[in-house]
CSV table of C-alpha atoms in Angstrom, one decimal:
chain,number,residue,atom,x,y,z
A,1,MET,CA,0.0,0.0,0.0
A,2,ASN,CA,1.4,3.4,-1.0
A,3,GLN,CA,0.5,5.4,2.0
A,4,VAL,CA,0.1,9.2,2.0
A,5,VAL,CA,1.7,10.0,5.4
A,6,PRO,CA,0.5,13.1,7.1
A,7,ALA,CA,3.1,15.6,8.3
A,8,VAL,CA,4.7,14.6,11.6
A,9,ASP,CA,3.3,17.7,13.2
A,10,GLU,CA,-0.2,16.5,12.5
A,11,LEU,CA,0.4,13.3,14.3
A,12,GLN,CA,2.0,15.0,17.2
A,13,ASN,CA,-1.0,17.3,17.4
A,14,VAL,CA,-3.1,14.2,18.1
A,15,ILE,CA,-0.6,12.2,20.1
A,16,PRO,CA,0.9,14.1,23.1
A,17,LEU,CA,4.7,14.0,23.2
A,18,PRO,CA,4.8,12.6,26.7
A,19,LEU,CA,3.0,9.5,25.4
A,20,LEU,CA,5.5,9.0,22.6
A,21,ALA,CA,8.3,9.4,25.1
A,22,SER,CA,6.9,6.9,27.6
A,23,PRO,CA,9.1,3.8,28.5
A,24,TRP,CA,6.4,1.5,27.0
A,25,LEU,CA,6.5,3.2,23.6
A,26,ARG,CA,10.3,3.4,23.7
A,27,ARG,CA,10.5,-0.4,24.5
A,28,ILE,CA,8.6,-1.4,21.3
A,29,GLY,CA,11.1,0.8,19.4
A,30,ARG,CA,13.6,-1.9,20.4
A,31,VAL,CA,11.4,-4.9,19.2
A,32,SER,CA,11.8,-6.0,15.6
A,33,PHE,CA,8.6,-6.1,13.5
A,34,LEU,CA,9.2,-9.4,11.8
A,35,GLY,CA,11.0,-11.1,14.7
A,36,ALA,CA,13.3,-13.9,13.7
A,37,LEU,CA,12.7,-13.0,10.0
A,38,ASP,CA,14.4,-9.6,10.6
A,39,ARG,CA,17.6,-11.7,10.7
A,40,HIS,CA,17.0,-13.5,7.4
A,41,PRO,CA,19.5,-12.7,4.6
A,42,ALA,CA,16.7,-12.3,2.1
A,43,LEU,CA,15.3,-9.3,4.1
A,44,LYS,CA,15.5,-6.0,2.2
A,45,GLU,CA,14.6,-3.7,5.1
A,46,THR,CA,14.0,-3.9,8.8
A,47,SER,CA,11.6,-2.0,11.0
A,48,THR,CA,10.3,-2.1,14.6
A,49,ARG,CA,7.0,-2.5,16.3
A,50,LEU,CA,7.1,1.3,17.0
A,51,ASP,CA,7.7,2.1,13.3
A,52,HIS,CA,4.6,0.0,12.6
A,53,SER,CA,2.5,1.5,15.4
A,54,LYS,CA,3.3,5.0,14.3
A,55,ALA,CA,2.4,4.1,10.7
A,56,VAL,CA,-0.9,2.7,11.9
A,57,ALA,CA,-1.6,5.9,13.9
A,58,ARG,CA,-0.8,8.0,10.8
A,59,LEU,CA,-3.3,5.9,8.7
A,60,ALA,CA,-5.8,6.4,11.5
A,61,ALA,CA,-5.3,10.2,11.4
A,62,ARG,CA,-5.8,10.1,7.6
A,63,VAL,CA,-8.9,8.0,7.7
A,64,ALA,CA,-10.4,10.0,10.6
A,65,ARG,CA,-9.9,13.2,8.5
A,66,GLU,CA,-11.6,11.4,5.5
A,67,LEU,CA,-14.5,10.4,7.6
A,68,SER,CA,-14.8,13.9,9.2
A,69,LEU,CA,-14.7,12.5,12.7
A,70,PRO,CA,-15.1,15.0,15.6
A,71,THR,CA,-11.8,16.0,17.2
A,72,GLU,CA,-12.1,13.9,20.3
A,73,GLU,CA,-13.2,10.8,18.4
A,74,ARG,CA,-10.3,11.3,16.0
A,75,ARG,CA,-7.9,11.6,19.0
A,76,VAL,CA,-9.1,8.3,20.6
A,77,LEU,CA,-8.9,6.4,17.3
A,78,VAL,CA,-5.4,7.6,16.6
A,79,VAL,CA,-4.1,6.9,20.1
A,80,ALA,CA,-5.7,3.4,20.2
A,81,SER,CA,-4.0,2.7,16.9
A,82,LEU,CA,-0.7,3.7,18.3
A,83,LEU,CA,-1.0,1.6,21.5
A,84,HIS,CA,-2.4,-1.6,19.9
A,85,ASP,CA,0.9,-3.5,20.0
A,86,LEU,CA,2.4,-2.3,23.3
A,87,GLY,CA,2.6,-5.8,24.8
A,88,HIS,CA,4.7,-7.5,22.1
A,89,TYR,CA,7.5,-9.7,23.4
A,90,PRO,CA,11.0,-9.4,21.9
A,91,LEU,CA,11.1,-10.7,18.3
A,92,SER,CA,7.4,-10.0,18.1
A,93,HIS,CA,5.4,-13.1,17.2
A,94,ALA,CA,8.4,-15.4,16.8
A,95,ALA,CA,8.6,-16.6,20.4
A,96,GLU,CA,5.2,-15.5,21.6
A,97,PRO,CA,3.7,-19.0,22.2
A,98,GLY,CA,6.7,-19.8,24.4
A,99,PHE,CA,6.4,-16.6,26.4
A,100,GLU,CA,2.6,-17.2,26.7
A,101,ARG,CA,3.4,-20.6,28.3
A,102,ALA,CA,6.1,-19.1,30.5
A,103,LEU,CA,4.2,-16.0,31.7
A,104,GLY,CA,0.6,-17.0,31.1
A,105,ALA,CA,-0.2,-14.0,28.8
A,106,SER,CA,-0.3,-13.3,25.1
A,107,HIS,CA,1.0,-10.0,23.8
A,108,HIS,CA,-2.6,-8.8,23.7
A,109,GLU,CA,-3.1,-9.6,27.4
A,110,LEU,CA,0.1,-7.7,28.2
A,111,THR,CA,-1.2,-4.7,26.3
A,112,ARG,CA,-4.3,-4.8,28.5
A,113,TRP,CA,-2.2,-4.8,31.6
A,114,ILE,CA,0.0,-1.9,30.3
A,115,VAL,CA,-2.9,0.2,29.2
A,116,LEU,CA,-5.3,-0.4,32.1
A,117,GLY,CA,-2.9,-1.1,34.9
A,118,ASP,CA,-5.2,-3.8,36.3
A,119,GLY,CA,-3.0,-6.9,36.1
A,120,PRO,CA,0.5,-8.0,37.2
A,121,ILE,CA,1.8,-4.7,35.8
A,122,ALA,CA,1.1,-2.4,38.7
A,123,ARG,CA,-1.0,0.7,38.0
A,124,GLU,CA,1.9,3.0,38.9
A,125,ARG,CA,4.2,1.2,36.4
A,126,SER,CA,1.5,1.0,33.7
A,127,LEU,CA,0.6,3.6,31.2
A,128,ARG,CA,-2.7,4.4,33.0
A,129,PRO,CA,-1.5,7.3,35.2
A,130,LEU,CA,-0.1,9.1,32.1
A,131,LEU,CA,-3.3,8.4,30.1
A,132,ASP,CA,-5.3,9.9,33.0
A,133,GLU,CA,-3.1,12.9,33.1
A,134,LEU,CA,-3.5,13.5,29.4
A,135,ASP,CA,-7.3,13.0,29.6
A,136,LEU,CA,-7.2,9.9,27.4
A,137,PRO,CA,-9.9,7.4,28.4
A,138,ALA,CA,-8.1,4.2,29.1
A,139,GLU,CA,-11.2,2.0,29.1
A,140,ILE,CA,-12.4,3.3,25.8
A,141,LEU,CA,-8.9,3.0,24.2
A,142,TRP,CA,-8.7,-0.6,25.4
A,143,GLY,CA,-12.3,-1.3,24.2
A,144,LEU,CA,-11.2,-0.3,20.7
A,145,ILE,CA,-8.0,-2.4,20.8
A,146,ASP,CA,-9.8,-5.4,22.2
A,147,GLY,CA,-12.6,-5.2,19.6
A,148,ARG,CA,-15.3,-4.5,22.3
A,149,PRO,CA,-15.9,-0.8,21.8
A,150,ASP,CA,-18.4,1.4,23.7
A,151,ASP,CA,-21.5,2.5,21.7
A,152,ALA,CA,-20.0,5.9,20.9
A,153,HIS,CA,-17.0,4.4,19.0
A,154,ARG,CA,-18.6,1.2,17.6
A,155,HIS,CA,-18.6,2.6,14.0
A,156,VAL,CA,-14.8,3.1,14.0
A,157,ALA,CA,-13.9,-0.1,15.9
A,158,PRO,CA,-13.3,-2.1,12.7
A,159,LEU,CA,-10.4,0.2,11.9
A,160,VAL,CA,-8.6,-0.9,15.0
A,161,ALA,CA,-9.6,-4.6,15.5
A,162,GLY,CA,-11.5,-5.6,12.4
A,163,ARG,CA,-10.8,-7.9,9.4
A,164,LEU,CA,-9.5,-4.9,7.4
A,165,SER,CA,-7.9,-3.0,10.3
A,166,LEU,CA,-5.4,-0.3,9.7
A,167,ASP,CA,-3.0,-2.6,11.6
A,168,THR,CA,-3.4,-5.2,8.8
A,169,LEU,CA,-3.1,-2.7,6.0
A,170,ASP,CA,0.3,-1.4,7.3
A,171,GLY,CA,1.6,-4.8,8.6
A,172,ILE,CA,1.1,-6.8,5.4
A,173,THR,CA,2.4,-4.0,3.2
A,174,ARG,CA,5.5,-3.7,5.5
A,175,ALA,CA,6.2,-7.4,5.4
A,176,ALA,CA,5.7,-7.6,1.6
A,177,ARG,CA,8.1,-4.7,1.1
A,178,ALA,CA,10.6,-6.2,3.5
A,179,PHE,CA,10.9,-9.3,1.3
A,180,GLY,CA,10.5,-7.7,-2.1
A,181,LEU,CA,6.9,-8.8,-2.9
A,182,GLN,CA,5.0,-6.6,-5.2
A,183,SER,CA,2.5,-4.5,-3.2
A,184,VAL,CA,-0.9,-3.2,-3.9
A,185,LYS,CA,-1.8,0.4,-4.2
A,186,LEU,CA,-5.0,1.2,-2.3
A,187,PRO,CA,-7.1,4.2,-3.4
A,188,GLU,CA,-7.9,7.1,-1.2
A,189,PRO,CA,-10.3,7.4,0.5
A,190,LEU,CA,-10.8,3.8,1.4
A,191,PHE,CA,-13.7,4.0,3.8
A,192,CYS,CA,-16.9,5.9,4.3
A,193,LEU,CA,-19.8,6.0,6.8
A,194,HIS,CA,-23.2,5.0,5.6
A,195,ASP,CA,-26.2,4.9,8.0
A,196,GLY,CA,-23.7,5.0,10.9
A,197,GLU,CA,-21.8,2.0,9.8
A,198,LEU,CA,-18.2,1.9,8.4
A,199,HIS,CA,-18.1,0.8,4.7
A,200,LEU,CA,-15.3,0.0,2.3
A,201,ARG,CA,-16.1,2.2,-0.6
A,202,ALA,CA,-17.3,0.4,-3.7
A,203,GLU,CA,-14.5,1.9,-5.8
A,204,ALA,CA,-11.9,0.5,-3.3
A,205,VAL,CA,-13.2,-3.1,-3.3
A,206,PRO,CA,-11.2,-4.4,-6.3
A,207,ALA,CA,-8.0,-3.1,-4.9
A,208,MET,CA,-8.8,-4.5,-1.4
A,209,ASP,CA,-9.5,-7.9,-3.1
A,210,ARG,CA,-5.9,-7.8,-4.5
A,211,PHE,CA,-4.6,-6.7,-1.1
A,212,TRP,CA,-6.3,-9.8,0.6
A,213,GLN,CA,-4.6,-12.0,-2.0
A,214,LEU,CA,-1.3,-10.2,-1.2
A,215,LYS,CA,-1.9,-11.1,2.5
A,216,HIS,CA,-2.1,-14.7,1.6
A,217,ARG,CA,1.2,-14.5,-0.4
A,218,VAL,CA,2.9,-12.8,2.5
A,219,TYR,CA,2.0,-15.6,4.8
A,220,GLU,CA,2.8,-18.3,2.2
A,221,ARG,CA,6.1,-16.9,1.1
A,222,VAL,CA,7.3,-15.0,4.2
A,223,ILE,CA,5.7,-16.0,7.5
A,224,HIS,CA,5.5,-19.7,6.6
A,225,ARG,CA,9.0,-20.1,5.2
A,226,PRO,CA,10.2,-23.5,6.4
A,227,SER,CA,13.3,-22.1,8.1
A,228,ASN,CA,11.2,-19.6,9.9
A,229,VAL,CA,8.7,-22.2,11.1
A,230,LEU,CA,11.6,-24.3,12.5
A,231,ALA,CA,13.4,-21.3,14.0
A,232,GLU,CA,10.2,-20.2,15.8
A,233,ALA,CA,9.6,-23.7,17.1
A,234,LYS,CA,13.1,-23.7,18.5
A,235,LEU,CA,12.6,-20.3,20.2
A,236,CYS,CA,9.2,-21.4,21.6
A,237,GLU,CA,10.8,-24.5,23.0
A,238,ALA,CA,13.6,-22.6,24.7
A,239,VAL,CA,11.7,-19.7,26.2
A,240,PRO,CA,9.9,-21.6,29.0
A,241,ARG,CA,13.2,-23.1,30.1
A,242,LEU,CA,14.8,-19.6,30.3
A,243,PHE,CA,12.0,-17.3,31.7
A,244,ASP,CA,9.2,-17.3,34.2
A,245,ARG,CA,6.7,-14.7,35.5
A,246,ARG,CA,9.5,-12.8,37.3
A,247,LEU,CA,10.3,-11.4,33.9
A,248,LEU,CA,7.2,-9.1,34.4
A,249,ASP,CA,9.2,-7.2,37.0
A,250,GLU,CA,11.6,-5.9,34.3
A,251,LEU,CA,9.3,-5.9,31.3
A,252,GLU,CA,10.0,-2.2,30.4
A,253,SER,CA,13.6,-3.1,29.6
A,254,PHE,CA,13.0,-6.5,28.0
A,255,ASP,CA,13.7,-6.0,24.3
A,256,ASP,CA,15.3,-7.8,21.4
A,257,GLU,CA,18.8,-7.1,22.7
A,258,ALA,CA,18.1,-8.5,26.2
A,259,PHE,CA,16.3,-11.6,24.8
A,260,LEU,CA,19.1,-12.3,22.3
A,261,ALA,CA,21.7,-11.9,25.0
A,262,ARG,CA,19.9,-14.5,27.1
A,263,LEU,CA,19.7,-16.9,24.2
A,264,GLU,CA,23.4,-16.4,23.5
A,265,GLU,CA,24.2,-17.2,27.2
A,266,ALA,CA,22.2,-20.4,26.8
A,267,GLY,CA,24.0,-21.4,23.6
A,268,ILE,CA,20.8,-21.0,21.5
A,269,ASP,CA,21.1,-19.6,17.9
A,270,ILE,CA,18.4,-18.8,15.3
A,271,PRO,CA,19.4,-20.6,12.1
A,272,LEU,CA,17.8,-18.7,9.2
A,273,ASP,CA,19.3,-18.4,5.7
A,274,GLU,CA,18.1,-18.7,2.1
A,275,ALA,CA,20.0,-22.0,1.6
A,276,ASP,CA,18.0,-23.5,4.5
A,277,ASP,CA,14.7,-22.5,2.9
A,278,GLN,CA,15.8,-24.0,-0.4
A,279,ALA,CA,16.8,-27.3,1.3
A,280,LEU,CA,13.8,-27.4,3.5
A,281,GLU,CA,11.4,-26.8,0.7
A,282,LEU,CA,12.8,-29.9,-1.0
A,283,ARG,CA,12.8,-32.0,2.1
A,284,PHE,CA,9.6,-30.9,3.8
A,285,GLY,CA,6.0,-30.1,2.8
A,286,VAL,CA,3.2,-28.6,4.7
A,287,SER,CA,0.6,-30.9,6.3
A,288,ARG,CA,-2.6,-29.9,8.0
A,289,ASP,CA,-2.4,-33.1,10.0
A,290,VAL,CA,0.8,-32.5,11.8
A,291,PRO,CA,0.6,-30.3,14.9
A,292,ALA,CA,3.0,-27.4,15.1
A,293,HIS,CA,3.8,-24.7,17.7
A,294,ARG,CA,1.4,-22.4,15.8
A,295,GLN,CA,-1.4,-22.5,13.3
A,296,THR,CA,-0.9,-22.0,9.6
A,297,LYS,CA,-3.1,-19.2,8.3
A,298,ARG,CA,-4.7,-18.9,4.9
A,299,TYR,CA,-6.5,-15.9,3.5
A,300,VAL,CA,-9.3,-16.7,1.0
A,301,LEU,CA,-11.3,-14.2,-1.1
A,302,GLU,CA,-15.0,-15.0,-1.4
A,303,ARG,CA,-16.7,-12.7,-4.0
A,304,GLY,CA,-20.2,-14.2,-3.6
A,305,ARG,CA,-21.8,-11.2,-2.0
A,306,PRO,CA,-22.6,-8.3,-4.4
A,307,VAL,CA,-21.2,-4.9,-3.5
A,308,GLY,CA,-23.8,-2.1,-3.5
A,309,PRO,CA,-23.2,1.5,-4.6
A,310,GLU,CA,-22.6,2.5,-1.0
A,311,GLY,CA,-19.8,-0.1,-0.7
A,312,LEU,CA,-19.2,-3.1,1.5
A,313,PRO,CA,-20.4,-2.7,5.1
A,314,ALA,CA,-18.0,-3.7,7.9
A,315,SER,CA,-20.4,-6.3,9.1
A,316,CYS,CA,-19.8,-8.2,5.9
A,317,PHE,CA,-16.0,-7.9,5.7
A,318,ALA,CA,-15.5,-11.4,7.1
A,319,GLU,CA,-17.8,-12.9,4.5
A,320,ARG,CA,-15.7,-11.6,1.6
A,321,TYR,CA,-12.3,-11.6,3.3
A,322,VAL,CA,-12.0,-15.1,4.8
A,323,HIS,CA,-9.4,-16.1,7.4
A,324,VAL,CA,-8.8,-19.8,7.7
A,325,ARG,CA,-6.7,-21.3,10.5
A,326,ASP,CA,-5.2,-24.8,9.9
A,327,ARG,CA,-3.3,-27.0,12.4
A,328,ALA,CA,-0.1,-27.5,10.4
A,329,GLY,CA,3.5,-28.4,10.6
A,330,LEU,CA,6.4,-29.6,8.5
A,331,ARG,CA,6.5,-33.3,7.4
A,332,PRO,CA,9.1,-35.0,5.3
A,333,ARG,CA,8.2,-35.3,1.6
A,334,PRO,CA,8.5,-38.8,0.0
A,335,ARG,CA,12.2,-39.4,-0.8
A,336,SER,CA,11.3,-39.5,-4.5
A,337,GLU,CA,10.4,-35.8,-4.2
A,338,GLN,CA,13.6,-34.8,-2.3
A,339,SER,CA,16.8,-33.6,-3.9
A,340,SER,CA,19.6,-36.2,-4.2
A,341,HIS,CA,22.1,-33.6,-3.1
A,342,PRO,CA,23.7,-35.1,0.2
A,343,ASP,CA,23.7,-31.7,1.9
A,344,LEU,CA,19.9,-31.4,1.5
A,345,LEU,CA,19.3,-34.9,2.7
A,346,GLY,CA,20.8,-34.3,6.1
A,347,GLU,CA,18.9,-33.4,9.2
A,348,PRO,CA,17.6,-29.8,9.0
A,349,ARG,CA,18.7,-27.4,11.7
A,350,SER,CA,15.9,-26.9,14.2
């Protein structure tokens, strides 16, 4: 997606500088966006969770302007978009299942604790005192992030936690760009309000269809690379041996550098290279029947529902833009389908 990014001053007019300077925002500036894949030699550019979060906030500011939202509603939408990824563990999704087992919380749950200050992250350590000071309603912000908005913000909630969220629009574009996949230019404006409900504009539907197909390619060619699947499995196996809930006491400083240092101390590396992918593609296939540390995701376009002149309502996004989760893993291909090269017949690194 070729984004038209508003001037930095516009974003800062919506997001108070003390919020951008908070320890929690600074921490995700030290967490890589693609996790283990940010170490892959095929990568063309790197970015952080904060880079992504700011980009999502800028998209929110643009869409809010296009929808002519009132000032306070616009402010809430932009800040919720900025804060949606606050709880990401180091290396983002790469080791999250392992951290979830060790700490009992996904990154989404950590985000709740940080925003509301109502969990193991004590209120005085959380973002809640600063949000109160800045007159930003923490419960409303969390409701948008969690996909459970109050009635006053229900019409913009799909922009934060819906099937075509601004998070998805930036994240998939960012991942595609990082690995050199051809992106999709989305028209502006994308959305409109009709009878109080968010709609994807009719003129934007064909481009969004192509974007959804791009999302499938990103997962197929980037996220589900065999070397990445095995590297993430190795990380997730190691994390519960190295960490426990005491880590919550130092979470503000727990970033990629701290995590990688602990892995190095334990003698754990993250083997990722293009040669691995080529070898593993020949040796392994994807099977829905073999459990893995995570699910394989597929993104399917269903064009059955006609799009009216007012566009596609948010309540119908999931009917057209289908998200399928499969239990999946890597299984050896039959030897007849494997390369005869001895290096590729050896045991893969895991």
